[in-house]
Coordinates of C-alpha atoms in Angstrom, one line a residue:
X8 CA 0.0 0.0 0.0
X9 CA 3.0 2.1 -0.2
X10 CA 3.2 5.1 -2.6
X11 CA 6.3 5.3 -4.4
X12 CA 7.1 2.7 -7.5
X13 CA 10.3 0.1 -6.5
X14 CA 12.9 0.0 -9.3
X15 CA 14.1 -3.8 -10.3
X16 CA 17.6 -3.5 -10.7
X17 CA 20.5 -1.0 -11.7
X18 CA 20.9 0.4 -14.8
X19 CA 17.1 1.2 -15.3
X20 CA 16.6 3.5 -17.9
X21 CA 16.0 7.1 -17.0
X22 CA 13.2 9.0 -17.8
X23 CA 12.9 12.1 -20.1
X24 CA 13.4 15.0 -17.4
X25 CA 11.0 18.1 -18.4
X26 CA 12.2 21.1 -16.7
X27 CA 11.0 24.8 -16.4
X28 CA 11.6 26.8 -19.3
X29 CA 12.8 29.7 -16.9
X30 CA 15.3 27.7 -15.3
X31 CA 18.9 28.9 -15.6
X32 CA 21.4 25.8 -15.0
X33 CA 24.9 26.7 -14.0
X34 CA 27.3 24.7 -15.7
X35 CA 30.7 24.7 -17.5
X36 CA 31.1 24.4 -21.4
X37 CA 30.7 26.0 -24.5
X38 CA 28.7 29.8 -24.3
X39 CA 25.8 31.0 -26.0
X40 CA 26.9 33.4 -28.3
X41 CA 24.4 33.6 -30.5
X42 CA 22.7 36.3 -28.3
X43 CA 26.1 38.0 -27.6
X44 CA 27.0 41.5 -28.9
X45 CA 29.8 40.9 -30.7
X46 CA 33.1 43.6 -31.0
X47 CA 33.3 46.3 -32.9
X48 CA 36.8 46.6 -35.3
X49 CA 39.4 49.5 -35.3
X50 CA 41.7 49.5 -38.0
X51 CA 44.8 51.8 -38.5
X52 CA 46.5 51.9 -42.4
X53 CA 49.3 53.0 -43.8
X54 CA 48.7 53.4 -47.6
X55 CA 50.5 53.6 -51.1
X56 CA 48.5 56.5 -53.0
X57 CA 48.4 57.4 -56.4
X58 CA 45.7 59.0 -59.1
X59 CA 44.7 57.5 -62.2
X60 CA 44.0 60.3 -64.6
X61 CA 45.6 62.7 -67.3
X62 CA 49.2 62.3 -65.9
X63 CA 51.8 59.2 -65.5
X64 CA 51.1 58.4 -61.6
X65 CA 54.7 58.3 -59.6
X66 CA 53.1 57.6 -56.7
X67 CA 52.2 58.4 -52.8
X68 CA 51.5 58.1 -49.4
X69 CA 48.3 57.8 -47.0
X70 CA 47.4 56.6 -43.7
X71 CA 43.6 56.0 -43.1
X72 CA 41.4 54.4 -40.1
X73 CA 38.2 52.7 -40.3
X74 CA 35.7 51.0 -37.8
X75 CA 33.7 47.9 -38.9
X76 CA 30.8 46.2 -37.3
X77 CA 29.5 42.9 -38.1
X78 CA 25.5 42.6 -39.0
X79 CA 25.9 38.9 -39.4
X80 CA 27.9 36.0 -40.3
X81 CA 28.1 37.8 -44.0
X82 CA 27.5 41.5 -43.8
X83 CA 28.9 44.3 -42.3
X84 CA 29.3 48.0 -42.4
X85 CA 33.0 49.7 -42.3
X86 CA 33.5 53.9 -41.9
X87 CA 36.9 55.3 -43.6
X88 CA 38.3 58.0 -43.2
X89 CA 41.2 58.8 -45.4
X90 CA 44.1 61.0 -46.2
X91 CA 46.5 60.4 -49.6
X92 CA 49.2 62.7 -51.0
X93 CA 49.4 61.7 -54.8
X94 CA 51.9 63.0 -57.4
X95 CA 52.3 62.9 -60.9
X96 CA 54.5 63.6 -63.8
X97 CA 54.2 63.1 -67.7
X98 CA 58.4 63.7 -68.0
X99 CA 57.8 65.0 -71.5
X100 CA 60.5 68.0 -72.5
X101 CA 62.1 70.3 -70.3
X102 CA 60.0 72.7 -67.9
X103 CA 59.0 74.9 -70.3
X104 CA 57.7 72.3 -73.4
X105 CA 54.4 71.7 -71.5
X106 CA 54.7 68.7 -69.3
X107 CA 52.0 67.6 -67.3
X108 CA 53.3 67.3 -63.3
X109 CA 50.8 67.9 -60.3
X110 CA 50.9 67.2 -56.4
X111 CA 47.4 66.5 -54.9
X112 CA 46.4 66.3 -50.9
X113 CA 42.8 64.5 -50.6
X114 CA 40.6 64.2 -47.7
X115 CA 37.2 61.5 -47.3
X116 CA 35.3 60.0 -45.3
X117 CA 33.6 56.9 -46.5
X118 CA 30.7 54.5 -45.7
X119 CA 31.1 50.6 -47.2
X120 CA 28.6 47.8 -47.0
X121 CA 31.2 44.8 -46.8
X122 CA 30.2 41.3 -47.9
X123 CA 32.3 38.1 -46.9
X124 CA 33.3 35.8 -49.5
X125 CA 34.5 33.3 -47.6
X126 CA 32.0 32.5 -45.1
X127 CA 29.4 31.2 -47.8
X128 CA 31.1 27.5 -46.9
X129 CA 30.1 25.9 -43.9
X130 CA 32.6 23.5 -43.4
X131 CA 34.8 24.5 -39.7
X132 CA 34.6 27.1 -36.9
X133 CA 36.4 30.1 -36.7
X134 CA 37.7 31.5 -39.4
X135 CA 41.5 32.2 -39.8
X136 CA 41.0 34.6 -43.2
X137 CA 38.6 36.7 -44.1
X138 CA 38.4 37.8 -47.9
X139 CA 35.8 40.5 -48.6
X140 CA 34.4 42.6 -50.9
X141 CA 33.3 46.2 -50.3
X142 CA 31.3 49.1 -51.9
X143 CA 29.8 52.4 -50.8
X144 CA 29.8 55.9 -51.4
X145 CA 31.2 59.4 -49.3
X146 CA 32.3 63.2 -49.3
X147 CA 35.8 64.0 -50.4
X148 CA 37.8 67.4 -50.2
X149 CA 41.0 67.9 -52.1
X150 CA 43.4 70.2 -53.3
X151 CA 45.9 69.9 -56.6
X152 CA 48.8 72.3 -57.7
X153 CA 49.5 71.6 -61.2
X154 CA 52.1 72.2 -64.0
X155 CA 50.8 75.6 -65.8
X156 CA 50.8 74.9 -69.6
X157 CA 49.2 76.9 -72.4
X158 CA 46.1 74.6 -72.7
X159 CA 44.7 75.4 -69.5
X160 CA 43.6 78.5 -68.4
X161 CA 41.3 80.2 -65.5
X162 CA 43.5 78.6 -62.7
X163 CA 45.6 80.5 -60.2
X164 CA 48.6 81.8 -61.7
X165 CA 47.8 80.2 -65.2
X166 CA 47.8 82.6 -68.2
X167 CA 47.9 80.2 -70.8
X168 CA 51.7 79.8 -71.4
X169 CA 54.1 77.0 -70.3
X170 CA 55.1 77.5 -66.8
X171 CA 58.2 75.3 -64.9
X172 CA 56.6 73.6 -62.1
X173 CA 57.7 76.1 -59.2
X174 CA 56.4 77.1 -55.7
X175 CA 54.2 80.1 -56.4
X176 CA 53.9 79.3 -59.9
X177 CA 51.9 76.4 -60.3
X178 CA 48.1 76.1 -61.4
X179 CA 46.4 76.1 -58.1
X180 CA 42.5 73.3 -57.3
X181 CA 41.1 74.7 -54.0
X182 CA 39.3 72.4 -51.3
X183 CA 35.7 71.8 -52.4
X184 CA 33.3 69.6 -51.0
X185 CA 32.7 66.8 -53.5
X186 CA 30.7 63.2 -53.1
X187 CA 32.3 60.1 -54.8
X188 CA 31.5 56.5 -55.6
X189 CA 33.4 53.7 -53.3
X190 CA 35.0 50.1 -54.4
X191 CA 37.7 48.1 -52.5
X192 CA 39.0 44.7 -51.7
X193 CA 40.6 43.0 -48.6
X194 CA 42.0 39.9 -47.4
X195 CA 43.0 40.0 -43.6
X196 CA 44.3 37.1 -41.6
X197 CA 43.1 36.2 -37.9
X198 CA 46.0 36.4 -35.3
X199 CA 43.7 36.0 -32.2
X200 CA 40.5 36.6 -30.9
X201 CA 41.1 40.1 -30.6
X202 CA 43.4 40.8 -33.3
X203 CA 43.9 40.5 -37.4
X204 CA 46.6 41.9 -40.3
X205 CA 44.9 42.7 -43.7
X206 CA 46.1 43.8 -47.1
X207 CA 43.2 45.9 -48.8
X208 CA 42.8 48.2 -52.2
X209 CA 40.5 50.7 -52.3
X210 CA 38.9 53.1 -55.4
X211 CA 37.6 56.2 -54.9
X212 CA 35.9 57.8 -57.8
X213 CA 34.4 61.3 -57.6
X214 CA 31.9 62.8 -59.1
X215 CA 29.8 66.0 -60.4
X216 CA 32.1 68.8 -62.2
X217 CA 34.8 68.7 -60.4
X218 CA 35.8 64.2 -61.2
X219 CA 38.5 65.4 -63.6
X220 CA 40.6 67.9 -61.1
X221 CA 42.1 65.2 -58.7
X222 CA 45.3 66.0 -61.1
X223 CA 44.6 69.8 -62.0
X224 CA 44.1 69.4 -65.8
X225 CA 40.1 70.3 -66.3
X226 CA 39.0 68.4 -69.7
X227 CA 37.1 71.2 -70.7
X228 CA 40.2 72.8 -70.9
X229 CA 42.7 70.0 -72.1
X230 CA 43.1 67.1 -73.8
X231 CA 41.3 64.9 -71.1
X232 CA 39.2 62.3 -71.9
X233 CA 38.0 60.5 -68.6
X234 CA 37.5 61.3 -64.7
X235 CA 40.4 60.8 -62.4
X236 CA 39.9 58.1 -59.5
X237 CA 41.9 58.4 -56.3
X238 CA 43.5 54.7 -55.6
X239 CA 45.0 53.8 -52.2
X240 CA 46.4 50.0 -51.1
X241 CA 48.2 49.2 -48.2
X242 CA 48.2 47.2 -45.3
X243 CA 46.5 47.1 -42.1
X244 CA 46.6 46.3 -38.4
X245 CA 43.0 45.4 -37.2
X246 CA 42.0 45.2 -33.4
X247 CA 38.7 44.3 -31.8
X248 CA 37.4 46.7 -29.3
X249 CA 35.0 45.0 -26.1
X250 CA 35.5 42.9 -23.4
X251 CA 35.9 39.8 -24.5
X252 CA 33.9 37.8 -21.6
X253 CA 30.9 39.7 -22.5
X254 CA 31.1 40.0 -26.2
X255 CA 31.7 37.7 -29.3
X256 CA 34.4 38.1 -31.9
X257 CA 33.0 39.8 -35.1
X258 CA 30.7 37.5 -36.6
X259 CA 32.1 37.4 -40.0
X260 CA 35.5 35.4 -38.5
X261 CA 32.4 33.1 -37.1
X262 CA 30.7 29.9 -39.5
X263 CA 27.3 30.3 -39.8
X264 CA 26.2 27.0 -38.3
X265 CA 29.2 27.4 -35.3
X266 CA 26.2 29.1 -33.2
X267 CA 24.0 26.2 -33.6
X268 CA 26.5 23.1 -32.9
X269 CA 27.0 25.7 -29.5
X270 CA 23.3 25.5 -28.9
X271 CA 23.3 21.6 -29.8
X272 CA 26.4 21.3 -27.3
X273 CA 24.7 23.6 -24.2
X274 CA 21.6 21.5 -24.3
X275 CA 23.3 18.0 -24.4
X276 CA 25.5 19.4 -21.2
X277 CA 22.2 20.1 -19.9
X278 CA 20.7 17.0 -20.5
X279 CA 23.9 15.3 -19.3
X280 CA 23.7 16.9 -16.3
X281 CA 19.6 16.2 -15.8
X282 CA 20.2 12.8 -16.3
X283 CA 23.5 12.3 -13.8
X284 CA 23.1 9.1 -12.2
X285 CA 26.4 9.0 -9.6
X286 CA 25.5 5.5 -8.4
X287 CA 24.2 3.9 -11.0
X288 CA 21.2 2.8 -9.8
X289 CA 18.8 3.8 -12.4
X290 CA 17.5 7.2 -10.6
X291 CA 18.7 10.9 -11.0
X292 CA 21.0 12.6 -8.6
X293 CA 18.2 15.4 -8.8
X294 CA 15.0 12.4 -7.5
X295 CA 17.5 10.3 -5.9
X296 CA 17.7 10.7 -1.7
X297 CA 20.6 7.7 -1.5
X298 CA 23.1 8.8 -4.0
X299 CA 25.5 6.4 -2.4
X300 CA 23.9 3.2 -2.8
X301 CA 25.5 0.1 -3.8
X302 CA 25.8 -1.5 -7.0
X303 CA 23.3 -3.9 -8.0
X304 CA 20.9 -3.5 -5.1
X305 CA 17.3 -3.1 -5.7
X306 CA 15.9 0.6 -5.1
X307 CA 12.3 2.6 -5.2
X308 CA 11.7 5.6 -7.3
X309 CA 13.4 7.5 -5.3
X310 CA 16.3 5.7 -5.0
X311 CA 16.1 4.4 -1.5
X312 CA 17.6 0.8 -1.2
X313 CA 14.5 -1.0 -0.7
X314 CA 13.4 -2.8 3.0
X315 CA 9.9 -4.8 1.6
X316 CA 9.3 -6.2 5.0
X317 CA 10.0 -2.7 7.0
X318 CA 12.7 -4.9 9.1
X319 CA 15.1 -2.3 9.2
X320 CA 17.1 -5.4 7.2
X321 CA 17.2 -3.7 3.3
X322 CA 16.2 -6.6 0.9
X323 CA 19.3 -7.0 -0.8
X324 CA 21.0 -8.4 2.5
X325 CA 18.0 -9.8 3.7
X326 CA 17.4 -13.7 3.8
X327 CA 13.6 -13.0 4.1
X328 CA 12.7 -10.4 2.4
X329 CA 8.7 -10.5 2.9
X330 CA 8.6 -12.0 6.1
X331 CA 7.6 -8.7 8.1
X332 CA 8.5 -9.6 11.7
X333 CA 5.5 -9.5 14.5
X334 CA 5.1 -7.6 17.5
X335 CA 8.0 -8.7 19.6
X336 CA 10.1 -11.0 17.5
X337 CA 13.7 -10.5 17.1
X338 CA 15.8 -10.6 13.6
X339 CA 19.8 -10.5 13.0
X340 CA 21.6 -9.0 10.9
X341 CA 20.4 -11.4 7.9
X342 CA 16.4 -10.3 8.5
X343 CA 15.9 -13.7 9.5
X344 CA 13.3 -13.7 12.6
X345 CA 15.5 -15.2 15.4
X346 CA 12.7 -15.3 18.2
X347 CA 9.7 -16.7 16.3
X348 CA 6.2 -16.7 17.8
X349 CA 4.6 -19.5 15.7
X350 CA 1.2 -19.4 17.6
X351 CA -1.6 -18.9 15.3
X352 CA -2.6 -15.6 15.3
X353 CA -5.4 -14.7 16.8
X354 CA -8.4 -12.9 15.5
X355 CA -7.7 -9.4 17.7
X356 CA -4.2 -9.8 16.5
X357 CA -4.9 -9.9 12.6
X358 CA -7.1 -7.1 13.2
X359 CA -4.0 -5.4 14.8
X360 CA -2.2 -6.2 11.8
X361 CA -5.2 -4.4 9.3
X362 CA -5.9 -2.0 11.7
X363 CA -2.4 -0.9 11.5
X364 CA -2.1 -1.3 7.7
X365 CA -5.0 1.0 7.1
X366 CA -4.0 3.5 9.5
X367 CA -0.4 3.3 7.0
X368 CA -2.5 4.1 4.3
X369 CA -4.8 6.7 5.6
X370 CA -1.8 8.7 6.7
X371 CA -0.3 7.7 2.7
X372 CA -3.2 9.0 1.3
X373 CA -3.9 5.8 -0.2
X374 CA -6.8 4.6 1.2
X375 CA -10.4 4.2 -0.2
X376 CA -9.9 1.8 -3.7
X377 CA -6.9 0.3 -2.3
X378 CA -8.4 -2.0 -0.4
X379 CA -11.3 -4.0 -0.3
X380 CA -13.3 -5.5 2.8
X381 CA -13.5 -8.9 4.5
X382 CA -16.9 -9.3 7.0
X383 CA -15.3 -11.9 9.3
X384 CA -17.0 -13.2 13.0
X385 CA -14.1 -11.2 14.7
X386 CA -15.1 -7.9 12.8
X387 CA -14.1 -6.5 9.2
X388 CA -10.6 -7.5 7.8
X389 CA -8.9 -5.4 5.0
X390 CA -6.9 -7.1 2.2
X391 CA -5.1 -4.4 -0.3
X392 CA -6.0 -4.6 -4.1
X393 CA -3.2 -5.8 -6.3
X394 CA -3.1 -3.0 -9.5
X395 CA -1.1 -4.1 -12.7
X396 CA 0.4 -1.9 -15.7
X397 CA -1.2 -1.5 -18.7
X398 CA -1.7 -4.6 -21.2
X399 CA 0.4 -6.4 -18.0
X400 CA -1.1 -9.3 -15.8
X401 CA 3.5 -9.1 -14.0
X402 CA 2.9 -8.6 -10.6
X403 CA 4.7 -5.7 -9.5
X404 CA 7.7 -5.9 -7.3
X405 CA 6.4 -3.2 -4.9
X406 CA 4.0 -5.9 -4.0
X407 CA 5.5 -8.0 -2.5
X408 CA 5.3 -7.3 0.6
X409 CA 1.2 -6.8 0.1
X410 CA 1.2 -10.4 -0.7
X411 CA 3.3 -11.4 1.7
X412 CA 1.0 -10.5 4.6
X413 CA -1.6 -12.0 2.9
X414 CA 0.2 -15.4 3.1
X415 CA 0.5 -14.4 6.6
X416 CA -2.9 -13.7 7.7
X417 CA -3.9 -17.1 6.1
X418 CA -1.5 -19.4 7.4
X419 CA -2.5 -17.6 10.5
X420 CA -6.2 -18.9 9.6
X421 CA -6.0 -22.0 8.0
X422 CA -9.8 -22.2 7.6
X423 CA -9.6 -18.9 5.7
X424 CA -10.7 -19.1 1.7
X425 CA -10.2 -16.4 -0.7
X426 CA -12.0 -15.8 -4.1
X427 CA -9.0 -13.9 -6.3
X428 CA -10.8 -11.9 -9.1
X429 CA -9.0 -10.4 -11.5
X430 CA -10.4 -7.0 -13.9
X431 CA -9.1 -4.8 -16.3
X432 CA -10.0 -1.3 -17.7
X433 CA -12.0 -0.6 -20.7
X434 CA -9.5 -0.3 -23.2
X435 CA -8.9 -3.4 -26.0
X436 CA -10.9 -6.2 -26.9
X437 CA -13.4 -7.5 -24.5
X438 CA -12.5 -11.3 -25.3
X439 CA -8.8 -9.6 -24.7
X440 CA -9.4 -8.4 -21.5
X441 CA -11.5 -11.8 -20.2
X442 CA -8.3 -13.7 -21.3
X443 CA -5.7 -10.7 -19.2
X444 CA -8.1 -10.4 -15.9
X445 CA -7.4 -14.4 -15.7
X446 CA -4.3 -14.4 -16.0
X447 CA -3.7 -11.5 -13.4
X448 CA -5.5 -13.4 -11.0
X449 CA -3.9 -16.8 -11.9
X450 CA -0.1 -15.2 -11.8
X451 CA -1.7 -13.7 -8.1
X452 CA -2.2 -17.3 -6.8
X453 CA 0.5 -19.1 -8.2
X454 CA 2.5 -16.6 -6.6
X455 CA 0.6 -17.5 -3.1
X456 CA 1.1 -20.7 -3.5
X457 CA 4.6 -20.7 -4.6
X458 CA 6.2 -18.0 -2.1
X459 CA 3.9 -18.0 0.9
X460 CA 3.4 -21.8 1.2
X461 CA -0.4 -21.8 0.8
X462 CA -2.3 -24.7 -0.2
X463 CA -4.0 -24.3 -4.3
X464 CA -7.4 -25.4 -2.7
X465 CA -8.1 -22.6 -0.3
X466 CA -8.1 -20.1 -3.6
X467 CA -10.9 -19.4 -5.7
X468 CA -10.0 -18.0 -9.0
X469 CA -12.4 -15.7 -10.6
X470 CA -12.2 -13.0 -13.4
X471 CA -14.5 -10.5 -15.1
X472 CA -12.7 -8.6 -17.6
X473 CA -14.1 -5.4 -18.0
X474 CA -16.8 -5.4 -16.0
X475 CA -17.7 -4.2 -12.8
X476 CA -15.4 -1.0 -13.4
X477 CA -15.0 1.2 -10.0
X478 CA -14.5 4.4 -12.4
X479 CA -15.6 4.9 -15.6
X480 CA -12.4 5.6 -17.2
X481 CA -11.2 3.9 -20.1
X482 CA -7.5 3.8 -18.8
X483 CA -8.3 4.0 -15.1
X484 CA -5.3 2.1 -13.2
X485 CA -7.8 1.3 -10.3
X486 CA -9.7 -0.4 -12.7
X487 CA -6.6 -3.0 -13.6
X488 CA -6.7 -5.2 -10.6
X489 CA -6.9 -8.0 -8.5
X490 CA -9.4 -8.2 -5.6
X491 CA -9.6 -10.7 -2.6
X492 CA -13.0 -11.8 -1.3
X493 CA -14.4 -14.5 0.9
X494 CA -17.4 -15.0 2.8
X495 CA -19.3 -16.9 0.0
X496 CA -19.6 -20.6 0.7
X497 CA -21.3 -21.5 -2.6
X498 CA -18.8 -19.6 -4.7
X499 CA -17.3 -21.7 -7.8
X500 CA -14.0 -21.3 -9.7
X501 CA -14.4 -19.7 -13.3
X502 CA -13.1 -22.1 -16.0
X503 CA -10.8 -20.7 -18.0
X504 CA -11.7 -18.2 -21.2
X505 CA -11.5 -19.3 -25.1
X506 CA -8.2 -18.8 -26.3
X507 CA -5.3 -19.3 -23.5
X508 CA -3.1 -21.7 -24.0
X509 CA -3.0 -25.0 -23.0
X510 CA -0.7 -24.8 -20.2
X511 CA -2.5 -21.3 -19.0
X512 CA -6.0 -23.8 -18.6
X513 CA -4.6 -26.5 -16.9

């Protein structure tokens, strides 16, 4: 009559454990950065710089500094800001045959949308290079003194002769604000989480009235025939700005699918640590109240080392198991009774016995179905119902010890004669269930007869399948049981149903 569920042997299988969505579990392992802000990139360049226009390019210098934010595991955005000094000189003829030479400081700022090309695969983790493409658009200002010839005209100090190129001589650009078109390239390999070296080129192409002055000659005053476009490449040292415990690397160093094998690797920790079993004994360190029990021994649901006969002798060391001892015997250390009281018992004394079984249950919360009521001359006697799994007519192992004081109380009576009748609930065939309510009561008093020493003839064997359900649910475990009952002189034994097998009707 007991309420928790006796466990067979280690090694049990463990249940799925469900917990609360809200829980946080401590633990160890891999971090969920899928969720994490991730660091935001400084870079610092030193540049080669050099126009292509109207004049042979000989070349330059820049430095520039950008910051670049990943949006995901492709994209980003980067901010440039750049200065170049670019210089150029045709070489054609002395100063004064109309050579082309100019000297020209530029200032930007630039925004790029980035795309990596090399996180498209989704083979690894973290990436050690990252190629990437960019494109964008921005506000330039720049300034270009410039070889006077005699086919431009209108600048500072330019009459339309040849001029040497000459401090205070020179055709003169003055700093305009100007917007221009944005292209670039990089390929910048990972040192450490925090920081990465690069090679990068960038285009910078301007536009509106003033895209042919980044060298000084105006085509609607020379021989030019296309824009200029500032060019810079150079190389770069990267570093990632954020504390580190709080924020990701850039998510474009990052595969794709690395956040979900994190996820994939947090939840089998968790269910790793749900389903700890320390001792082995087929119940969860978070159920289990003996965490420290021995190998092999059989344990409840709670993973208490079972005691079936409440001898303070734990089944697995005790010779007798489902003997409980009476009032005033004695057992050793094996849970063998070593002062036996063999009188029979009398009829105040069983009552003692149920009395003190139902008062177990009361206080369990187990009464009302579990038992069922024997009118005796010595007053009412309660026998507990037997209740089977599903589909099942295997006695339970918690029962043991219900049975076993049955075998008591009747070798205590030995003109006591039960009727065992077995039901089942309303689920499956009805020819089914006839067949599994008599084997339920059949496997009931074999085992009688078999473990408690009572004679075959002082059982009745009775079953009614479906009927005589105590609740009207289809699935109801009170419904799938055995009950005892006596009291009936003229009561007969069922024959067995159509269909068991030969050895089941003998």
């Amino acid at each position: 009559m007991g309420g928790t569920l006796p466990l067979l042997a280690q090694g049990t299988p463990v249940p799925s454990v469900t917990t609360d969505s809200t829980t946080t579990m401590e633990m160890d392992g891999p971090v969920d950065r899928r969720n994490q802000p991730s660091m935001l990139e400084f870079g610092i360049s030193p540049y080669y710089a050099f126009v292509a226009g109207d004049v042979t390019a000989k070349g330059g210098y820049g430095a520039g500094i950008h910051l670049r934010k990943s949006l995901d595991h492709l994209f980003s955005v980067r901010l440039d800001a750049l200065y170049a000094r670019s210089k150029g000189d045709n070489e054609a003829g002395d100063l004064t045959d109309g050579n082309r030479r100019h000297d020209t400081d530029w200032y930007s700022g630039t925004a790029y949308g980035v795309v990596t090309l090399n996180n498209f695969k989704y083979k690894g983790d973290i990436r050690d290079w990252n190629v990437l493409l960019m494109a964008g658009a921005g506000f330039n200002y720049f300034q270009s003194e410039f070889q006077c010839t005699d086919e431009v005209r209108g600048f500072t100090n330019c009459n339309g002769t040849n001029q040497p190129f000459v401090e205070g001589r020179n055709g003169e650009v003055d700093l305009e604000f100007q917007t221009h078109a944005a292209f670039g390239f990089a390929v910048n390999r990972r040192l450490s989480p925090r920081v990465n070296i690069g090679i990068e080129y960038q285009a910078l192409v301007p536009l509106g009235n003033r895209a042919d002055l980044v060298d000084g000659y105006d085509p609607r005053n020379s021989s030019s025939d296309f824009r200029d476009v500032q060019n810079v490449a150079g190389i770069s040292l990267n570093i990632n700005l954020g504390d580190i415990s709080k924020r990701s690397e850039p998510r474009y160093w990052v595969n794709a699918l690395t956040p979900i094998k994190d996820d994939i690797a947090i939840l089998n920790r968790r269910v790793d640590d749900a389903t700890l079993d320390s001792d082995g004994d087929g119940i969860v360190n978070s159920v289990d109240q003996e965490n420290d029990t021995p190998a092999g021994v059989p344990v409840d649901s709670r993973g208490r080392t079972l005691d079936s006969d409440k001898d303070g002798v734990p089944d697995f060391r005790d010779l007798e198991p489902f003997f409980p001892p009476r009032e005033g015997e004695v057992v050793d250390a094996d849970g063998v009774v070593t002062k036996r009281i063999d009188a029979p018992l009398t009829q105040n004394e069983i009552q003692a016995l149920i009395d003190t079984s139902i008062a177990r249950a009361i206080a369990e919360g187990n009464m009302g179905n579990n038992t069922t009521r024997i009118n005796t001359a010595g007053g009412a006697i309660y026998l507990p119902m037997i209740y089977f799994n599903l589909n099942s007519s295997d006695i339970k192992y918690e029962d043991y010890g219900q049975l076993a004081s049955i075998s008591r109380v009747m070798t205590a009576n030995p003109g006591m004669t039960l009727i065992v009748r077995g039901y089942t609930d309303r689920t499956g065939n009805a020819q089914i269930n006839q067949r599994l309510s008599y084997q339920r009561a059949r496997n009931v008093i074999d085992h009688l007869v078999e473990n408690g020493g009572i004679e075959r003839e002082r059982f009745i064997l009775q079953y009614r399948g479906e009927e005589e359900a105590i609740v009207p649910l289809d699935r109801s475990r009170v419904n799938r049981r055995v009950e005892f009952l006596t009291g009936m002189g003229d009561a007969t034994e069922d024959a067995a149903p159509e269909g068991m097998m030969e050895e089941d009707r003998n």
